[in-house]
mmCIF file of C-alpha atoms in Angstrom:
data_model
loop_
_atom_site.group_PDB
_atom_site.id
_atom_site.type_symbol
_atom_site.label_atom_id
_atom_site.label_comp_id
_atom_site.label_asym_id
_atom_site.label_seq_id
_atom_site.Cartn_x
_atom_site.Cartn_y
_atom_site.Cartn_z
ATOM 1 C CA UNK A 7 15.611 51.140 18.356
ATOM 2 C CA UNK A 8 13.755 47.968 19.299
ATOM 3 C CA UNK A 9 14.689 44.679 17.737
ATOM 4 C CA UNK A 10 11.866 42.911 15.913
ATOM 5 C CA UNK A 11 13.644 39.642 15.068
ATOM 6 C CA UNK A 12 17.181 38.335 15.358
ATOM 7 C CA UNK A 13 17.431 38.305 11.539
ATOM 8 C CA UNK A 14 16.912 42.074 11.437
ATOM 9 C CA UNK A 15 19.444 42.837 14.165
ATOM 10 C CA UNK A 16 22.129 45.444 13.588
ATOM 11 C CA UNK A 17 24.907 46.774 15.803
ATOM 12 C CA UNK A 18 23.490 49.499 18.036
ATOM 13 C CA UNK A 19 20.042 47.891 18.311
ATOM 14 C CA UNK A 20 18.680 47.289 21.788
ATOM 15 C CA UNK A 21 16.101 45.288 23.694
ATOM 16 C CA UNK A 22 14.228 45.827 26.913
ATOM 17 C CA UNK A 23 13.678 47.070 29.386
ATOM 18 C CA UNK A 24 12.454 43.828 30.867
ATOM 19 C CA UNK A 25 11.428 44.072 34.512
ATOM 20 C CA UNK A 26 11.738 40.967 36.669
ATOM 21 C CA UNK A 27 10.150 41.015 40.133
ATOM 22 C CA UNK A 28 11.981 39.369 43.032
ATOM 23 C CA UNK A 29 10.345 38.624 46.360
ATOM 24 C CA UNK A 30 11.427 36.914 49.545
ATOM 25 C CA UNK A 31 9.442 33.893 48.324
ATOM 26 C CA UNK A 32 11.507 33.923 45.126
ATOM 27 C CA UNK A 33 14.667 33.782 47.215
ATOM 28 C CA UNK A 34 13.423 30.884 49.336
ATOM 29 C CA UNK A 35 12.502 28.931 46.201
ATOM 30 C CA UNK A 36 15.886 29.689 44.631
ATOM 31 C CA UNK A 37 17.710 28.691 47.832
ATOM 32 C CA UNK A 38 15.837 25.390 47.920
ATOM 33 C CA UNK A 39 16.540 24.681 44.253
ATOM 34 C CA UNK A 40 20.203 25.711 44.334
ATOM 35 C CA UNK A 41 21.133 24.471 47.796
ATOM 36 C CA UNK A 42 22.430 27.943 48.717
ATOM 37 C CA UNK A 43 20.824 28.399 52.128
ATOM 38 C CA UNK A 44 23.033 31.313 53.219
ATOM 39 C CA UNK A 45 20.866 33.274 55.686
ATOM 40 C CA UNK A 46 21.741 36.632 54.072
ATOM 41 C CA UNK A 47 19.234 35.647 51.389
ATOM 42 C CA UNK A 48 16.348 34.799 53.736
ATOM 43 C CA UNK A 49 16.830 36.147 57.253
ATOM 44 C CA UNK A 50 16.442 39.912 57.581
ATOM 45 C CA UNK A 51 17.915 40.070 61.107
ATOM 46 C CA UNK A 52 20.930 38.018 60.060
ATOM 47 C CA UNK A 53 21.505 40.092 56.915
ATOM 48 C CA UNK A 54 21.362 43.346 58.880
ATOM 49 C CA UNK A 55 23.570 41.802 61.554
ATOM 50 C CA UNK A 56 26.385 41.294 59.056
ATOM 51 C CA UNK A 57 26.095 44.868 57.752
ATOM 52 C CA UNK A 58 23.748 44.463 54.804
ATOM 53 C CA UNK A 59 20.818 46.866 54.388
ATOM 54 C CA UNK A 60 18.343 43.959 54.169
ATOM 55 C CA UNK A 61 18.025 40.501 52.638
ATOM 56 C CA UNK A 62 19.815 40.299 49.276
ATOM 57 C CA UNK A 63 19.142 38.207 46.188
ATOM 58 C CA UNK A 64 21.563 35.452 45.258
ATOM 59 C CA UNK A 65 24.048 36.732 42.687
ATOM 60 C CA UNK A 66 23.423 33.684 40.550
ATOM 61 C CA UNK A 67 19.670 34.354 40.629
ATOM 62 C CA UNK A 68 20.378 37.860 39.315
ATOM 63 C CA UNK A 69 22.653 36.500 36.605
ATOM 64 C CA UNK A 70 20.005 33.925 35.723
ATOM 65 C CA UNK A 71 17.343 36.612 35.381
ATOM 66 C CA UNK A 72 19.616 38.508 32.987
ATOM 67 C CA UNK A 73 20.404 35.337 31.052
ATOM 68 C CA UNK A 74 16.703 34.548 30.721
ATOM 69 C CA UNK A 75 16.066 38.010 29.251
ATOM 70 C CA UNK A 76 18.880 37.528 26.739
ATOM 71 C CA UNK A 77 17.572 34.043 25.864
ATOM 72 C CA UNK A 78 14.050 35.360 25.304
ATOM 73 C CA UNK A 79 15.329 38.113 23.012
ATOM 74 C CA UNK A 80 17.624 35.762 21.098
ATOM 75 C CA UNK A 81 14.870 33.226 20.476
ATOM 76 C CA UNK A 82 15.864 30.524 22.950
ATOM 77 C CA UNK A 83 18.568 29.430 25.368
ATOM 78 C CA UNK A 84 20.184 27.362 22.629
ATOM 79 C CA UNK A 85 21.120 30.614 20.856
ATOM 80 C CA UNK A 86 23.179 31.918 23.795
ATOM 81 C CA UNK A 87 26.740 30.907 22.960
ATOM 82 C CA UNK A 88 28.481 32.674 25.841
ATOM 83 C CA UNK A 89 27.385 34.697 28.869
ATOM 84 C CA UNK A 90 29.500 36.282 31.573
ATOM 85 C CA UNK A 91 29.385 39.013 34.163
ATOM 86 C CA UNK A 92 30.863 40.457 37.330
ATOM 87 C CA UNK A 93 28.768 41.071 40.410
ATOM 88 C CA UNK A 94 29.034 44.756 41.325
ATOM 89 C CA UNK A 95 26.246 45.398 43.861
ATOM 90 C CA UNK A 96 23.712 43.213 45.613
ATOM 91 C CA UNK A 97 20.012 43.310 44.805
ATOM 92 C CA UNK A 98 18.391 44.350 48.072
ATOM 93 C CA UNK A 99 15.015 42.650 48.580
ATOM 94 C CA UNK A 100 12.900 44.360 51.259
ATOM 95 C CA UNK A 101 9.791 42.690 52.668
ATOM 96 C CA UNK A 102 7.622 44.152 49.866
ATOM 97 C CA UNK A 103 9.974 42.888 47.122
ATOM 98 C CA UNK A 104 12.150 44.489 44.475
ATOM 99 C CA UNK A 105 12.554 44.636 40.715
ATOM 100 C CA UNK A 106 15.495 43.925 38.457
ATOM 101 C CA UNK A 107 15.511 45.806 35.134
ATOM 102 C CA UNK A 108 17.365 44.321 32.180
ATOM 103 C CA UNK A 109 18.274 45.967 28.873
ATOM 104 C CA UNK A 110 20.731 45.053 26.160
ATOM 105 C CA UNK A 111 22.525 46.732 23.296
ATOM 106 C CA UNK A 112 24.144 44.919 20.386
ATOM 107 C CA UNK A 113 27.796 45.977 20.364
ATOM 108 C CA UNK A 114 28.868 44.100 17.266
ATOM 109 C CA UNK A 115 27.871 41.395 14.800
ATOM 110 C CA UNK A 116 30.253 39.067 13.027
ATOM 111 C CA UNK A 117 28.885 38.985 9.459
ATOM 112 C CA UNK A 118 30.381 35.543 8.742
ATOM 113 C CA UNK A 119 29.171 33.656 11.819
ATOM 114 C CA UNK A 120 26.079 35.849 12.468
ATOM 115 C CA UNK A 121 27.051 36.028 16.138
ATOM 116 C CA UNK A 122 26.231 39.184 18.056
ATOM 117 C CA UNK A 123 27.958 40.492 21.166
ATOM 118 C CA UNK A 124 25.379 42.077 23.454
ATOM 119 C CA UNK A 125 26.190 44.487 26.278
ATOM 120 C CA UNK A 126 23.614 43.713 28.985
ATOM 121 C CA UNK A 127 22.712 46.261 31.663
ATOM 122 C CA UNK A 128 21.073 45.057 34.868
ATOM 123 C CA UNK A 129 19.849 47.487 37.516
ATOM 124 C CA UNK A 130 17.894 47.358 40.762
ATOM 125 C CA UNK A 131 16.599 50.452 42.556
ATOM 126 C CA UNK A 132 18.519 52.531 40.006
ATOM 127 C CA UNK A 133 21.885 50.905 40.777
ATOM 128 C CA UNK A 134 23.855 48.841 38.285
ATOM 129 C CA UNK A 135 24.106 45.396 39.910
ATOM 130 C CA UNK A 136 26.039 43.497 37.227
ATOM 131 C CA UNK A 137 29.135 44.809 35.502
ATOM 132 C CA UNK A 138 30.866 43.699 32.321
ATOM 133 C CA UNK A 139 27.758 41.735 31.492
ATOM 134 C CA UNK A 140 28.251 40.411 27.970
ATOM 135 C CA UNK A 141 26.437 37.783 25.960
ATOM 136 C CA UNK A 142 27.302 36.281 22.613
ATOM 137 C CA UNK A 143 24.232 35.057 20.750
ATOM 138 C CA UNK A 144 23.738 33.235 17.499
ATOM 139 C CA UNK A 145 21.482 35.194 15.161
ATOM 140 C CA UNK A 146 19.424 33.817 12.288
#
């Protein structure tokens, strides 16, 4: 079931999938903005040299992409009360780019506070890349 507005949300409802493209240019821009210039995120030869299949996205970029999807669904970043995850697999970014796919399912809603706990699923190339990804959002 797709969610139309936060006011209509019920436990079991879901949102997505939202597909977020990630390119090598994305990673360079993120590295410059974050200060994380680790070469595994930009240098294919280096990444392969340390045993990775290719350049990988920054974990925090991946978490940020998921957080942005939750924020958009919830109606703004100010509605995200809590957000946490564990990094389970890297997002491999070959020369032609990759995609991260984000979905969410409302696990529960506190009827008094109107806060929803959302189980967020984030995949890349069919693999789950974030685990225990949960967001608490303030509903209308």
